[in-house]
Structures are given as structure tokens and as C-alpha cells.
Coordinates of C-alpha atoms and ligand atoms in Angstrom, one line a residue:
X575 CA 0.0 0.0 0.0
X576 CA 1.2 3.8 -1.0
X577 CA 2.1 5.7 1.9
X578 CA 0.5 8.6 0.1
X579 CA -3.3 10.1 1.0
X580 CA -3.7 12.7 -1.7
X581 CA -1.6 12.3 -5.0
X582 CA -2.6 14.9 -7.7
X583 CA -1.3 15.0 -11.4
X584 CA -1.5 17.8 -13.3
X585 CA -4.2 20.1 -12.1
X586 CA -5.5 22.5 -14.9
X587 CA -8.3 24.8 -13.9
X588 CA -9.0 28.0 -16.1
X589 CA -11.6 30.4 -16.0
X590 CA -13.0 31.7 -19.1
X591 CA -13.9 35.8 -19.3
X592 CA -15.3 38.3 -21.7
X593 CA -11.8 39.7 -22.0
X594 CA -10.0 36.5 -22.0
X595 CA -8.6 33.1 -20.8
X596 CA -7.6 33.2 -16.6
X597 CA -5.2 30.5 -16.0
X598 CA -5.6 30.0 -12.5
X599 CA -3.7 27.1 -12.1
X600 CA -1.8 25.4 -14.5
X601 CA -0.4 22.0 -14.5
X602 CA 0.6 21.5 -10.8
X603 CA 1.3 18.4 -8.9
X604 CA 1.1 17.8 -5.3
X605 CA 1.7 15.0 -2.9
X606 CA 0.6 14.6 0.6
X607 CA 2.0 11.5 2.3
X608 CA -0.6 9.7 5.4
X609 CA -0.1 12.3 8.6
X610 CA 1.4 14.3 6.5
X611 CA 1.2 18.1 6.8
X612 CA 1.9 19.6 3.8
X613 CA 1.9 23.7 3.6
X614 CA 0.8 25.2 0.0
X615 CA 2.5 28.8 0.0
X616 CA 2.1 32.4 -2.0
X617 CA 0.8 35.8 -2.8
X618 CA -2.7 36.4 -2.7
X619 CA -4.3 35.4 -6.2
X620 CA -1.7 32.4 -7.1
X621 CA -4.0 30.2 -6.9
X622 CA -3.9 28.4 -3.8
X623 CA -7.7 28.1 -3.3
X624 CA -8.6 27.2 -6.9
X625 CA -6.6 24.1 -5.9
X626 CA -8.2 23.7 -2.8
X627 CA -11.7 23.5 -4.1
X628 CA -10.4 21.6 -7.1
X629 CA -9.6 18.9 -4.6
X630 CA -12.7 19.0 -2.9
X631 CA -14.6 19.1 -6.7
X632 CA -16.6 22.6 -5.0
X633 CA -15.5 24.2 -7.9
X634 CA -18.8 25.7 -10.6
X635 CA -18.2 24.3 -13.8
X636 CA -18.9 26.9 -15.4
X637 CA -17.1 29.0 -14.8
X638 CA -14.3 26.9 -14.4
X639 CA -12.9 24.1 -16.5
X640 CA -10.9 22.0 -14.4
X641 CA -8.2 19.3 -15.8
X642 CA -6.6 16.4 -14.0
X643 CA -4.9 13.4 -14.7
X644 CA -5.3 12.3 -11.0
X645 CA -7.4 13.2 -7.9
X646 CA -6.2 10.0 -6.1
X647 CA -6.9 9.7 -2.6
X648 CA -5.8 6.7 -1.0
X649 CA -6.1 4.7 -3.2
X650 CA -9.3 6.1 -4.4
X651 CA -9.5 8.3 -7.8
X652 CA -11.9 10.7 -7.1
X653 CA -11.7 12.7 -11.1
X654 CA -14.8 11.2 -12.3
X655 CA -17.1 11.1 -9.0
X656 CA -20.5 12.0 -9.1
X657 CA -21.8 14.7 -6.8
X658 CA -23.5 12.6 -4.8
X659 CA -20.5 11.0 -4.7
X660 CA -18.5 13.5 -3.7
X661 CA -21.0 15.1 -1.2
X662 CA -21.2 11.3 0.8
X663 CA -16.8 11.7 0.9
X664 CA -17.0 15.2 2.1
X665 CA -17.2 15.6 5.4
X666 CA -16.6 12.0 6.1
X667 CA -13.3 10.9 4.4
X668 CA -12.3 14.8 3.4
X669 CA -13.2 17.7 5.1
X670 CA -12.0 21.4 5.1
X671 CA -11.7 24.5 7.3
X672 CA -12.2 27.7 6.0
X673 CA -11.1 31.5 6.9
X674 CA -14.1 32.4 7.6
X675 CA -16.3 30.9 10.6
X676 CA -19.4 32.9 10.5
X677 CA -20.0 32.0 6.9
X678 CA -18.9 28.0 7.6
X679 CA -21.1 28.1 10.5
X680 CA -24.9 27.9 10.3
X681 CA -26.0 31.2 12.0
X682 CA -29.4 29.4 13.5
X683 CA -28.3 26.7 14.8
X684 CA -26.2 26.3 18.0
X685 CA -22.8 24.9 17.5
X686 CA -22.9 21.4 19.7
X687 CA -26.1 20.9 17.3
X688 CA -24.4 21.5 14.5
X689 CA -21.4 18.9 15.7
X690 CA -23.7 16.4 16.6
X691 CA -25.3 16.6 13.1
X692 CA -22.2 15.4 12.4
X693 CA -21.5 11.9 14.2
X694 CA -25.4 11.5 13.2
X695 CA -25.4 11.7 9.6
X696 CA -21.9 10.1 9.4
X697 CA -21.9 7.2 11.8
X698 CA -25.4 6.8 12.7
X699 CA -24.8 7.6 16.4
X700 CA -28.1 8.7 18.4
X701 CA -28.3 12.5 19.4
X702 CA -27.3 11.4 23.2
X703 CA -24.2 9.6 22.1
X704 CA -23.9 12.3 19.4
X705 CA -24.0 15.0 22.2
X706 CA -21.0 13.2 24.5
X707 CA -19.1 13.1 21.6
X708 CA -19.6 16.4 20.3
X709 CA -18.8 17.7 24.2
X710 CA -15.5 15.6 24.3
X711 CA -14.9 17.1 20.6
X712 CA -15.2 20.7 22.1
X713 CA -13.2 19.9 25.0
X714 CA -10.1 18.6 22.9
X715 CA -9.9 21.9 20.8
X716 CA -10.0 24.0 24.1
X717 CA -13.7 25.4 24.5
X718 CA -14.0 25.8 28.0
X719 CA -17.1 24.8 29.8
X720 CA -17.7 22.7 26.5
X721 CA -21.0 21.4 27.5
X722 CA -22.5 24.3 27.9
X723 CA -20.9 25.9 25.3
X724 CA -22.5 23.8 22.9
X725 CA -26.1 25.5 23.6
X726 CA -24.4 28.6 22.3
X727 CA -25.1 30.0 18.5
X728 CA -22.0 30.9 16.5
X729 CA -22.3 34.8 17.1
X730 CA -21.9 34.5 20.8
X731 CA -18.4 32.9 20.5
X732 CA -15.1 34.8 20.0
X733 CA -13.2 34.8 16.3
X734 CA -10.7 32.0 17.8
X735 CA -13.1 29.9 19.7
X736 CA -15.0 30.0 16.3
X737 CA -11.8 29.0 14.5
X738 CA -11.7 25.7 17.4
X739 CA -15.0 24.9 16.8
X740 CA -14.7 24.5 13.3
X741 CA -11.7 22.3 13.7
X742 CA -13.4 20.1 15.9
X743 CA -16.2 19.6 12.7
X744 CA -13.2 18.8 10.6
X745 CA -12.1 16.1 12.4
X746 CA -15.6 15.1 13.9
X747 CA -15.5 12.1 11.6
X748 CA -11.9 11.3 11.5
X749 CA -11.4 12.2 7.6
X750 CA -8.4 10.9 6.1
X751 CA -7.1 14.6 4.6
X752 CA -8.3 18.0 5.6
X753 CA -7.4 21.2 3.9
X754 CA -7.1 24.3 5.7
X755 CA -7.4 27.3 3.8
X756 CA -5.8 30.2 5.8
X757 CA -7.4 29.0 8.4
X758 CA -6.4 31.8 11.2
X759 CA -6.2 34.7 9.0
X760 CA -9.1 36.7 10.2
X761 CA -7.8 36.2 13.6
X762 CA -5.6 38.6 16.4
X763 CA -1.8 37.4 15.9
X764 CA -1.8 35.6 19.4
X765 CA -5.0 34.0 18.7
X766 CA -3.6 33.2 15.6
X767 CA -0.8 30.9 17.7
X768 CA -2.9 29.1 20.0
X769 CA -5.3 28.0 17.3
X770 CA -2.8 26.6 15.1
X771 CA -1.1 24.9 18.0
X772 CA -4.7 23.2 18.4
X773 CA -4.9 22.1 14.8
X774 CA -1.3 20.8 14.8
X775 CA -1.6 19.1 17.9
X776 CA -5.0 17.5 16.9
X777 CA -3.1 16.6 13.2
X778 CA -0.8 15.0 15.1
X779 CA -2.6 12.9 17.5
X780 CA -5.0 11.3 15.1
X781 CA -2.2 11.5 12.6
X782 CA -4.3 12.5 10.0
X783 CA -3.1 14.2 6.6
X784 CA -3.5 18.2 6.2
X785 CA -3.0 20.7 3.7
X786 CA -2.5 23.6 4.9
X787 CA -3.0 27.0 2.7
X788 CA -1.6 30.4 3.9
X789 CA 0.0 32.9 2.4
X790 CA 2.3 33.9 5.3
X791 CA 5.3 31.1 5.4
X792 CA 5.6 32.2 9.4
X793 CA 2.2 30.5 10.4
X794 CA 4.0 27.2 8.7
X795 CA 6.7 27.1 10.3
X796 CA 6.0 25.2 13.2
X797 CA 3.6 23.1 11.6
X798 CA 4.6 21.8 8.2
X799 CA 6.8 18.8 6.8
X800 CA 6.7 19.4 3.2
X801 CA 6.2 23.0 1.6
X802 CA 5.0 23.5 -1.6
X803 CA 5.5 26.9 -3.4
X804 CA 3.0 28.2 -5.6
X805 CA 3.4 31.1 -7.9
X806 CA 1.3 32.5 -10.7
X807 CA -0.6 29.1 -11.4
X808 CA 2.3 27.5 -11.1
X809 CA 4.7 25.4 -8.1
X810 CA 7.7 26.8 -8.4
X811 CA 9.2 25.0 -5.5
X812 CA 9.0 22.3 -3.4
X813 CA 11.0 21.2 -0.5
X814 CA 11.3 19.8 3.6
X815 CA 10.6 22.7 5.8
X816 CA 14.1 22.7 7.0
X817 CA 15.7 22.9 3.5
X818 CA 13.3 25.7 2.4
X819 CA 13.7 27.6 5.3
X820 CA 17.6 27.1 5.4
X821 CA 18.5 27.0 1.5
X822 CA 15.6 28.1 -0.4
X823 CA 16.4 27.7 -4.1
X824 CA 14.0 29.9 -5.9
X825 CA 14.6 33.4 -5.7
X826 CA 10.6 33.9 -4.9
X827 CA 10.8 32.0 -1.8
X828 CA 13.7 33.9 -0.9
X829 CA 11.7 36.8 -1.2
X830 CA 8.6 35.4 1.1
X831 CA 11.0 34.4 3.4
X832 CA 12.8 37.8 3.9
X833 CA 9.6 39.4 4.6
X834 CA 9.6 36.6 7.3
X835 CA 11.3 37.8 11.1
X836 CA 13.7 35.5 12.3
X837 CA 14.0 35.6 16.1
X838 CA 17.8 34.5 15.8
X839 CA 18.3 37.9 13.9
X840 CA 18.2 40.7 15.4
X841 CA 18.6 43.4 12.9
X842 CA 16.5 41.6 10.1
X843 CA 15.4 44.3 7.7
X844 CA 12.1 43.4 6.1
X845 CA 13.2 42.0 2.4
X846 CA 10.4 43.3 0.1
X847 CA 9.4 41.5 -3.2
X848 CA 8.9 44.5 -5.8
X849 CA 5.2 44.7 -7.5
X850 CA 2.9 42.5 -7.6
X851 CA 1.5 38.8 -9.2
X852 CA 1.1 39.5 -12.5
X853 CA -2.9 39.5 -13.5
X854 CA -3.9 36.4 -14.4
X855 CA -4.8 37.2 -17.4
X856 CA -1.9 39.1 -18.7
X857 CA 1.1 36.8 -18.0
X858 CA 4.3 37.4 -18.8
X859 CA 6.2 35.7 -21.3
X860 CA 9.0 32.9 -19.9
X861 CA 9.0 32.8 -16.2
X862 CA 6.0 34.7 -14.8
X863 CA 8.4 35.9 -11.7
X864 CA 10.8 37.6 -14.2
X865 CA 9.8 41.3 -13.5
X866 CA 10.4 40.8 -10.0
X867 CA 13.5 38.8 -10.1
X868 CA 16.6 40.6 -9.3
X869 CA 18.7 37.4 -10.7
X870 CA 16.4 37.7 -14.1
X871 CA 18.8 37.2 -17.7
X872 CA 16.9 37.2 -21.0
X873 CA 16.5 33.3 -21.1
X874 CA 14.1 34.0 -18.2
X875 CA 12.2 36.0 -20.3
X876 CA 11.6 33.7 -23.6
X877 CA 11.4 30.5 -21.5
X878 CA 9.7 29.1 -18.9
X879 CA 12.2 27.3 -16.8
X880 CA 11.2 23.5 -16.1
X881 CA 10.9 21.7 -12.7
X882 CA 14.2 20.6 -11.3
X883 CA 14.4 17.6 -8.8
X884 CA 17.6 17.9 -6.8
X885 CA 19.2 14.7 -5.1
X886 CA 17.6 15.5 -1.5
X887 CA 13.8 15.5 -3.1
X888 CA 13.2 19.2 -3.5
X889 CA 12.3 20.6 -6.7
X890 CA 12.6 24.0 -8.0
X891 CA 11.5 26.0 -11.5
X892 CA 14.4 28.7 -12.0
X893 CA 17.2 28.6 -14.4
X894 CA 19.3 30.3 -11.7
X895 CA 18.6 28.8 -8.5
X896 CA 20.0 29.7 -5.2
X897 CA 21.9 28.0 -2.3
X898 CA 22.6 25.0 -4.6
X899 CA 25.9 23.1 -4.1
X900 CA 28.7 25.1 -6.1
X901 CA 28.0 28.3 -4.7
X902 CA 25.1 31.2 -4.3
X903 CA 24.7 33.3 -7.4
X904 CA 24.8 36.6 -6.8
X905 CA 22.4 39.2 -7.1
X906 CA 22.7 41.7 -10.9
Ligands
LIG693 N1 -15.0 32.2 -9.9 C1 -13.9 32.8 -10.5 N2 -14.0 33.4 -11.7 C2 -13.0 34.0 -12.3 N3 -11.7 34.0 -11.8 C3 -11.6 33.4 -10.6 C4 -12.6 32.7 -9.9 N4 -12.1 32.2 -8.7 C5 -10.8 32.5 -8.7 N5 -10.5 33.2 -9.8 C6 -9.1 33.7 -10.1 O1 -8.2 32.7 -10.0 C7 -7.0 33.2 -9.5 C8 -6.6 32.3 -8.3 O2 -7.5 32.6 -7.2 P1 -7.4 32.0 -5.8 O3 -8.6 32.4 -5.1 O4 -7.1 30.5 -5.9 O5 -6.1 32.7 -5.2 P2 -5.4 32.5 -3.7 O6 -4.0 32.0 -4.0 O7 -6.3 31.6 -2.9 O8 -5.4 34.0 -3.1 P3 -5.7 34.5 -1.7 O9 -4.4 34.4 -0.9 O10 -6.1 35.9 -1.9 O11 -6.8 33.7 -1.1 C9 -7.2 34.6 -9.2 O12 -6.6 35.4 -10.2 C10 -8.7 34.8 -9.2 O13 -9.1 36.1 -9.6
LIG694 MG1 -7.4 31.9 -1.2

């Protein structure tokens, strides 16, 4: 048996406009191994939660038109599922946390029923064993007073506790991957920290495979094994925490990580990457991070550089990576 959960091949998903074609994401593969954490990384409009939803198969086509070679989940290809399919796997062997509690959450409905709904519809547990589950489910995210917390209604819960609550629904039913999609952004920076501690620690105990989507590489830190990088539709590099974080190779993630502070430096000046993500529709030619790269030559700008695997695993798309053995390039 594979020791991998999710293994996606070639992910295509474009969005057709008035004005044009928007490539949201194109052609990118991604591997999450069982308990696995694996971090997908970048600027606002890459295309993180295109791929996301393309996992889940929440996408509306149309507008999109999504391409894959593989949606395989152990073992299980999920590309040509029904709906009805899908809807029975969500929830149950996939689930997902989103930014955004008050819109995840039914406003109506208080939150230990909405739990409970849970273990009911999944396992067929009756609404007393539902309830002692739901309370123990409460308890293990850190909601004080759980049991009668669960009598309260969304609204009359803090952001953070909101955020726990909806971790404890994502794992209600012991799914074999969840994605998080910046799942602490709308939260206070401290709050930020204790709920990610909770979803790492519960990742950990029930050893159950995440994805986890921000696009600050601090909040990943701690938490992830394997990082992708995503840029412009595309990965552009992939690598173990530790090597990213010690020798990133592509001058992009060199970038996110200068904007990151580093305790063990004292006098880190905030690196800034200059502009922005190109529009999705107006790409450039070669590598789309050309007009931003300070190591750019002209072959970067008539040819997009491939995916390089390196002998340790990571892989990188940059004809002038960084940190490799032989010596850092240096800057123009
Ligand atoms: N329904 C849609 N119709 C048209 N374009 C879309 C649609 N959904 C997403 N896009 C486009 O696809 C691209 C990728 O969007 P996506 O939401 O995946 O970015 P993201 O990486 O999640 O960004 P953020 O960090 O802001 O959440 C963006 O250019 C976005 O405008
Ligand atoms: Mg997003």
C-alpha cells in the first residue's frame, strides 16, 4: 500500500472571461503522504484556493474548466465522481476548514447541534451519544465549559473559539485529509498561535493528513513537513521545511522568506518582493516571476524554466537557483 493520502497529477483549472482566458492554475502536482502536513504557499491570487476547491470538486463548472490526470486519494480516484458521490466523501473521508467561521457556520443553529449533526449523519450515532461526543470534541480543541458551550449560537463565540469549533467539525468524523485554507487569517496574531497549536496538535494525534494553505510562510513554520510553493498558477518550488527555510532555491521564496522575522536575527530588515502577481490574465512571457526577479537574464524571459528535482527530493523551477551546491549566485 502507498504511503501517500492525496496524489494529484496535473491540475489544470482556467476560467473563461469576456476579455479573455484566466489561467488560475496550471499544471501542478502535489503529494501529501498519510499524517502528512503539507503547507501550500504564496501571494494572494496564485491560486492556492482554486486548488483547494479543485480537490474538494466545489468548484462551478462553469465558470471553471478544471483538468486532471489524477485526484487519487488513497487509493481512491476521485476525477470522475458524481456529486452525490463526492458530497457522501466530504465531510466524512475529506473535510476542510475555512477562513471564515461565520460564513462555515450555520447562524441558526447552536454549534454542539451542528457537531452532533455530524457523528449523526456520518456514523449513525443517536443524538445522546452524538451530544458526549460532540462535548469531548469541544473539549479537545479547548472550549472551556464545553457542555454548555454547545447551547451557544455561533455569534456568541469569540473569532478564535469560532476558528476551534470548526476544527473540531473537521475532524468530527476522523477524515483521512483536511485542507485548511488560511485557516487563522481573520484572527488577532496571538490568537492566531494558539489556534494553530490546536490544529497541529490534533493533526498529530490522530495522525491524519492536512493541507495547509496560507500565504504567510511564518504561520507554517512550526507546523509543516513538506512545503509547496506556488506562484502564478504555477509550483515553483517544493522542498522539507528545514531545506526551504535554510536553502531556499528559488529566488521567490527567498523573497517570502525575507519578509519573514527570524528571532535569531536581530537586525532583520524586512526584504520586500517589488510589485505585484502579475494579473492572471496578462502573463508574462518565460518565467511569470521575471519582472520581479533581481537574478532575471533574458533566457528568463523567452522560456519558462522546467521543474528541477535535486538529489535530496526538493524541486525548484528557476534557471538560476540559489543555495545550490557550487555556490550562491549573486544578485545583478
Ligand atoms: N470564480 C472565479 N471566476 C474568475 N476568476 C476566478 C474565480 N475564482 C478565482 N479566480 C481567479 O483565479 C486566480 C486564483 O485565485 P485563488 O482564489 O485561488 O487565489 P489564492 O491564492 O487563494 O489567493 P488569496 O491568498 O487571496 O486567497 C485569481 O486570479 C482569481 O481572480
Ligand atoms: Mg485563497
Amino acid at each position: 500500500m502507498s504511503d501517500l493520502m492525496l496524489k494529484l497529477r496535473n491540475l489544470k483549472v482556467v476560467f473563461p472571461a469576456q476579455e479573455g482566458i484566466i489561467k488560475a492554475v496550471e499544471g501542478i502536482d502535489l503529494d501529501i503522504g498519510k499524517g502528512e502536513c503539507v503547507a501550500l504557499v504564496g501571494e494572494s491570487g496564485c491560486g492556492k484556493s482554486v486548488t483547494s476547491l479543485a480537490i474538494m470538486k466545489l468548484l462551478n463548472s462553469p465558470p471553471a474548466l478544471v483538468k486532471v490526470d489524477e485526484i487519487n486519494l488513497d487509493g481512491e480516484e476521485l476525477k470522475n465522481h458524481s456529486d452525490a458521490k463526492m458530497q457522501e466523501l466530504r465531510g466524512k473521508t475529506l473535510s476542510m476548514i475555512f477562513q471564515d467561521a461565520m460564513t462555515a457556520l450555520n447562524p441558526v443553529m447552536t454549534i454542539g447541534r451542528q457537531i452532533d449533526e455530524i457523528y449523526i449523519r456520518h456514523n449513525n450515532y443517536s443524538k445522546r451519544e452524538a451530544r458526549k461526543l460532540t462535548i469531548k470534541a469541544l473539549d479537545l480543541v479547548g472550549v472551556p465549559e464545553a457542555k454548555s458551550r454547545a447551547n451557544s449560537f455561533p455569534h456568541q463565540l469569540s473569532g478564535g473559539m469560532r476558528q476551534r469549533v470548526l476544527i473540531a467539525m473537521a475532524f468530527a468524523c476522523m477524515p483521512k485529509l483536511i485542507i485548511a485554507d488560511e485557516p487563522t487569517t481573520a484572527l488577532d496574531v496571538t490568537i492566531q498561535a494558539q489556534v494553530l497549536n490546536v490544529l497541529s496538535d490534533m493533526q498529530k494525534k490522530h495522525h491524519v493528513s492536512l493541507l495547509l494553505i496560507t500565504h504567510d510562510l511564518s504561520v507554517v513554520a512550526n507546523m509543516a513537513d513538506t512545503i509547496y510553493v506556488m506562484y502564478s498558477g504555477k509550483i515553483v518550488e517544493t522542498a522539507s521545511k528545514r531545506e526551504l527555510f535554510t536553502s531556499p532555491k528559488h529566488p521567490y521564496t527567498e523573497g517570502l522568506l525575507g519578509s519573514v522575522p527570524r528571532l535569531s536575527d536581530s537586525h532583520h530588515h524586512f526584504v520586500q518582493i517589488p510589485d505585484a502577481v502579475p494579473h492572471p490574465m496578462f502573463k508574462p512571457g518565460g518565467c511569470y516571476f521575471h519582472p520581479r526577479c533581481s537574478y532575471c537574464t533574458e533566457e528568463c524571459k523567452l522560456k519558462m524554466p522546467p521543474l528541477v528535482k535535486t538529489a535530496d527530493g526538493s524541486e525548484y523551477r528557476c534557471f538560476h537557483p540559489l543555495n545550490l551546491k557550487g555556490g550562491h549566485k549573486d544578485a545583478k
